[in-house]
Coordinates of C-alpha atoms in Angstrom, one line a residue:
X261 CA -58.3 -51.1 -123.1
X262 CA -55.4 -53.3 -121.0
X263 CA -57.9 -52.2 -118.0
X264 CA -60.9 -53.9 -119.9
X265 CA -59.0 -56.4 -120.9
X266 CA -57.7 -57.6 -117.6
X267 CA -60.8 -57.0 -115.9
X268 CA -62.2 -60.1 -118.3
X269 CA -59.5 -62.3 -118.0
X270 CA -59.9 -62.1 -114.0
X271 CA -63.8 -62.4 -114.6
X272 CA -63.3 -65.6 -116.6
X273 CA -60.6 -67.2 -114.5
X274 CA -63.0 -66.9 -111.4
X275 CA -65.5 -68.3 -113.0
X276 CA -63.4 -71.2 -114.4
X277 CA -62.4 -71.6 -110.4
X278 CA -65.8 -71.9 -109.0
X279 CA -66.7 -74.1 -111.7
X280 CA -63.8 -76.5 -111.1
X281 CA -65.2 -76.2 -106.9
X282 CA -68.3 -77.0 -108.4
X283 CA -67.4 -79.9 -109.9
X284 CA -65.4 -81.5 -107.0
X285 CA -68.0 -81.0 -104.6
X286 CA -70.5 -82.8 -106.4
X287 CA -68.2 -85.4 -107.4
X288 CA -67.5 -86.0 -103.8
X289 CA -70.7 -85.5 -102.6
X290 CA -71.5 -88.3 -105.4
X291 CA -69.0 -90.5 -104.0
X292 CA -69.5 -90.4 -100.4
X293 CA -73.1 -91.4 -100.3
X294 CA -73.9 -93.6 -97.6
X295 CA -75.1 -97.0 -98.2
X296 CA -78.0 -96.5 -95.9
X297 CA -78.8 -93.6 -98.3
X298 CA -78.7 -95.6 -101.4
X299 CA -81.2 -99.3 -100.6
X300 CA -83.6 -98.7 -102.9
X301 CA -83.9 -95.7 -105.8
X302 CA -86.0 -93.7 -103.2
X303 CA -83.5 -93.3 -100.9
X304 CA -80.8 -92.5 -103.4
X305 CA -82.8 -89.6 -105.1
X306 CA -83.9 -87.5 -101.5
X307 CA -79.5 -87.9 -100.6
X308 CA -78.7 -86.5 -103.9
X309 CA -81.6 -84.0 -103.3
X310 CA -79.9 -82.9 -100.6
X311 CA -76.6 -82.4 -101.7
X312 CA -78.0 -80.0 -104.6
X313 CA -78.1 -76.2 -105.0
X314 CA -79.6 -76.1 -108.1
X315 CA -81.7 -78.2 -110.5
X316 CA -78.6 -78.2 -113.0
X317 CA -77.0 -79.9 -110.0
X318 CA -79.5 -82.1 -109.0
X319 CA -79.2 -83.1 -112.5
X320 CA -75.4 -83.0 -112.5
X321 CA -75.8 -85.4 -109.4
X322 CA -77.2 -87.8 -110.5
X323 CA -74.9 -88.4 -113.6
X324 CA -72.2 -88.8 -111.7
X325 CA -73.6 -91.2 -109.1
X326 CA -74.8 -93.7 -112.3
X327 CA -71.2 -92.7 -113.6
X328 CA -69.3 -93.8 -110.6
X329 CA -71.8 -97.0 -109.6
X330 CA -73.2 -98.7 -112.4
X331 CA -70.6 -100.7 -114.6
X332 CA -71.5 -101.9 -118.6
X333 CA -72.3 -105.5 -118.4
X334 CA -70.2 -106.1 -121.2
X335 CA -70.8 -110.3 -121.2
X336 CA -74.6 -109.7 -121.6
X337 CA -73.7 -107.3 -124.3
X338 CA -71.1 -109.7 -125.8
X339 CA -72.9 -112.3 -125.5
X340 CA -76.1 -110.2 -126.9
X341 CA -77.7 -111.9 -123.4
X342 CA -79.7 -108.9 -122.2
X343 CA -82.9 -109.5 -120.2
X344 CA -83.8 -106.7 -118.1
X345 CA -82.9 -103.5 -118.4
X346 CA -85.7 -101.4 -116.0
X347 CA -84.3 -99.1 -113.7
X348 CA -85.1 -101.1 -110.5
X349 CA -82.8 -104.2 -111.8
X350 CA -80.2 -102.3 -113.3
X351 CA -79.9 -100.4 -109.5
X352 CA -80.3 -103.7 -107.5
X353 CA -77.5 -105.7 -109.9
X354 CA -75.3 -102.0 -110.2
X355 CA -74.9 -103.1 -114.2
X356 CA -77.0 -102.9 -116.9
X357 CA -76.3 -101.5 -120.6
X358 CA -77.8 -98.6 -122.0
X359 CA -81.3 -99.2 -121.6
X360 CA -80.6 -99.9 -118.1
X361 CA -78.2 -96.7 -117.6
X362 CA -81.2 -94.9 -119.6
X363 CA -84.3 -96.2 -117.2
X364 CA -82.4 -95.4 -114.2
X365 CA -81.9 -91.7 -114.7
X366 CA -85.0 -91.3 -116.0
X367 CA -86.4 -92.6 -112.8
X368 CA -84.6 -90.9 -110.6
X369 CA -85.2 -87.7 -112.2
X370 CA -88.9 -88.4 -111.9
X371 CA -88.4 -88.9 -108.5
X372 CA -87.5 -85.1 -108.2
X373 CA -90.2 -83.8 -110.3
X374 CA -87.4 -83.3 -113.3
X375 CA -89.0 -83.8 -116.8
X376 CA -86.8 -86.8 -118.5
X377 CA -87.4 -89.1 -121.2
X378 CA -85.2 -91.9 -122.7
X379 CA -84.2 -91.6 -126.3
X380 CA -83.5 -95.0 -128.8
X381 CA -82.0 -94.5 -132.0
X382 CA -78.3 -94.8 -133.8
X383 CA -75.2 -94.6 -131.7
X384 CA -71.6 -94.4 -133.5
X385 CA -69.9 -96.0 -130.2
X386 CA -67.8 -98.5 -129.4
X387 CA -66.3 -100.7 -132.7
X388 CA -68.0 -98.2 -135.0
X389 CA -66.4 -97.5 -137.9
X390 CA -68.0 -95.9 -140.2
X391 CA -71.1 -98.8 -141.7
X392 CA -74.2 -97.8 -142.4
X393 CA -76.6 -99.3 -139.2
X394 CA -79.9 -100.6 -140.4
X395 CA -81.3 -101.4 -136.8
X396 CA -81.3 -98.6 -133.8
X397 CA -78.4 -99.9 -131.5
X398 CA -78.0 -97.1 -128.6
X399 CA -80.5 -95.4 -125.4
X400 CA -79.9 -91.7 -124.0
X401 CA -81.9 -89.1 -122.3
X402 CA -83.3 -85.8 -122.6
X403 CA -83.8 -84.1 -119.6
X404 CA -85.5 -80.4 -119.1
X405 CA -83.7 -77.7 -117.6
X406 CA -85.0 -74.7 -117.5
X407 CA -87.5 -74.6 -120.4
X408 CA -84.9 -76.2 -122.6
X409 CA -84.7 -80.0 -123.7
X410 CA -80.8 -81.2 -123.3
X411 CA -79.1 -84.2 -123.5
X412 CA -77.8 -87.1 -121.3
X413 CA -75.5 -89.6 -122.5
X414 CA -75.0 -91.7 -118.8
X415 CA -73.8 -94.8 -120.6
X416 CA -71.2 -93.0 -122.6
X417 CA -70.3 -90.9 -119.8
X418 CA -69.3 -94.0 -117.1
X419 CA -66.5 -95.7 -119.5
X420 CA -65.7 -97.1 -122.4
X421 CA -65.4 -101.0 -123.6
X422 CA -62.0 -102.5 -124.7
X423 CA -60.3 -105.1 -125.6
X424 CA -57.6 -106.7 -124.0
X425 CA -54.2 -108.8 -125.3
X426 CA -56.9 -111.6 -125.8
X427 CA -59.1 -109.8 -127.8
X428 CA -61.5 -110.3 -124.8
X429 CA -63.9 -107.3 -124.2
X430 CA -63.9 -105.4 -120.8
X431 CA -65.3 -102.5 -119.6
X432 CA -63.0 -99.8 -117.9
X433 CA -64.5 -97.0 -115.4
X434 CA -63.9 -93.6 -117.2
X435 CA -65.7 -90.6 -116.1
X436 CA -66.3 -88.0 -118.7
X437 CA -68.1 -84.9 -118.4
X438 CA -68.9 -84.7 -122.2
X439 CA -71.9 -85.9 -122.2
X440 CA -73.5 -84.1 -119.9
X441 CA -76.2 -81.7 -120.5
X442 CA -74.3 -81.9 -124.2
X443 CA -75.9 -79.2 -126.7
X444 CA -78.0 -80.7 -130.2
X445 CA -75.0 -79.6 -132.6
X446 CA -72.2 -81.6 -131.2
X447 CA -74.7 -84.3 -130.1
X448 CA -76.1 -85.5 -133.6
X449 CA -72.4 -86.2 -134.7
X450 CA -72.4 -89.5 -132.6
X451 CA -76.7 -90.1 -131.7
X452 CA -79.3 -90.3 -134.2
X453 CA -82.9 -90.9 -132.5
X454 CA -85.4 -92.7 -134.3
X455 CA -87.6 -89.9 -134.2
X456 CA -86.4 -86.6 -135.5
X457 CA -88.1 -83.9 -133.4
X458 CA -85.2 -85.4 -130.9
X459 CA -82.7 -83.9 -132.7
X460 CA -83.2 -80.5 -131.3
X461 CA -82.6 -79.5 -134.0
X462 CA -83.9 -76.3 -136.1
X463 CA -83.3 -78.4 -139.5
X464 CA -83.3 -82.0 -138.5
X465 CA -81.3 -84.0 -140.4
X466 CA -81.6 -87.3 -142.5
X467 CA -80.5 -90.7 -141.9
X468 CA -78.2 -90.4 -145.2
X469 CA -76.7 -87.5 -143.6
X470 CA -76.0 -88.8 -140.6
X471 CA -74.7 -91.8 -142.0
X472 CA -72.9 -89.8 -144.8
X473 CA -69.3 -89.4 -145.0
X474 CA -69.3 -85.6 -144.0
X475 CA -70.8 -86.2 -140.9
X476 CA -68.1 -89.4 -140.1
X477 CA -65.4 -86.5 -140.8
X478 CA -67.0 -84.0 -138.7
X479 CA -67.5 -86.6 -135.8
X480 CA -63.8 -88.1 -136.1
X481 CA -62.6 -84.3 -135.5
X482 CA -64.6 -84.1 -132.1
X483 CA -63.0 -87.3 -131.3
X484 CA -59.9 -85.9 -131.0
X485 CA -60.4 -82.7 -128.9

């Protein structure tokens, strides 16, 4: 048994390790790209191509590249100014809001022959506390890996908006892995698309529900892990 048991706790420390490796190398393969390799959305999507194993990476890739070089424009947002979001524009001006964040991996992933589509529906993000939304407010993706829909929260995944001393809003690089390639359980706690076959879900749930009291418990709980 203590043979067993060791053998598994090895096993799962090595693969913890070359998942970690993983994650650094694409990071800093993310980082380091050229900026002869990133002109125009073309040119971006063969470099990160290249610097891919698989297609989880590929997709991992270009998550972190949005993550680490498109910032929130948090005045258009603010200042509910927003114009256009395509995925050319929001590459070219290296801001958008989610829309933006939303048409840009879509398009990138098209570029590399990776089924993608962009989500609208309810978000519980930033300032959300706990109101019933009667108008869709938030953009994500789904991408395909492996004969299996998952989800992309790129927006969500950059940073977060704040407020400052002034009460002044800013937004504040944070990279975070959570939604990344984020399963449909822990997913519906904070994105509700308008059309429920987006769920993923083998019960899809209401509006009510999601809006219900339960599910603002549930969600406040994930929070804090």
């Amino acid at each position: 048994m203590k043979k067993i048991l060791v053998s598994f706790v090895l096993f799962f420390t090595i693969s913890i390790s070359a998942q970690n490796q993983t994650y650094y190398r694409l990071i800093e393969y993310a980082k380091k790209a050229p900026e002869s390799e990133t002109k125009d959305i073309e040119d971006l999507s063969k470099y990160l191509a290249r610097g891919a194993k698989t297609k989880k990476e590929l997709v991992q890739l270009i998550y972190y590249w949005i993550c680490l070089n498109i910032d929130y424009d948090i005045e258009s947002y603010a200042n509910n100014t927003i114009d256009d979001v395509s995925a050319e524009t929001t590459f070219s001006d290296r801001k958008s809001v989610c829309a933006g964040y939303s048409n840009l991996f879509q398009e990138i992933c098209l570029n590399l022959k990776i089924k993608c589509e962009v989500i609208t529906g309810y978000g519980k993000g930033y300032n959300y506390n706990g109101e019933y939304l009667k108008e869709t407010n938030h953009a994500w993706n789904a991408v395909k890996m492996y004969d299996k829909w998952e989800f992309i929260d790129v927006t969500w995944g950059a940073g977060g908006a704040f407020e400052n001393e002034d009460g002044k809003l800013f937004f504040e690089k944070q990279l975070s892995v959570r939604y990344l390639l984020d399963n449909p359980e822990d997913f519906i706690l904070e994105h509700l698309p308008e059309k429920p076959e987006w769920q993923l879900l083998e019960n899809p749930i209401s509006k009510d529900v999601f809006f219900s009291t339960e599910m603002e418990n549930k969600r406040l709980e994930r929070i804090k892990l």
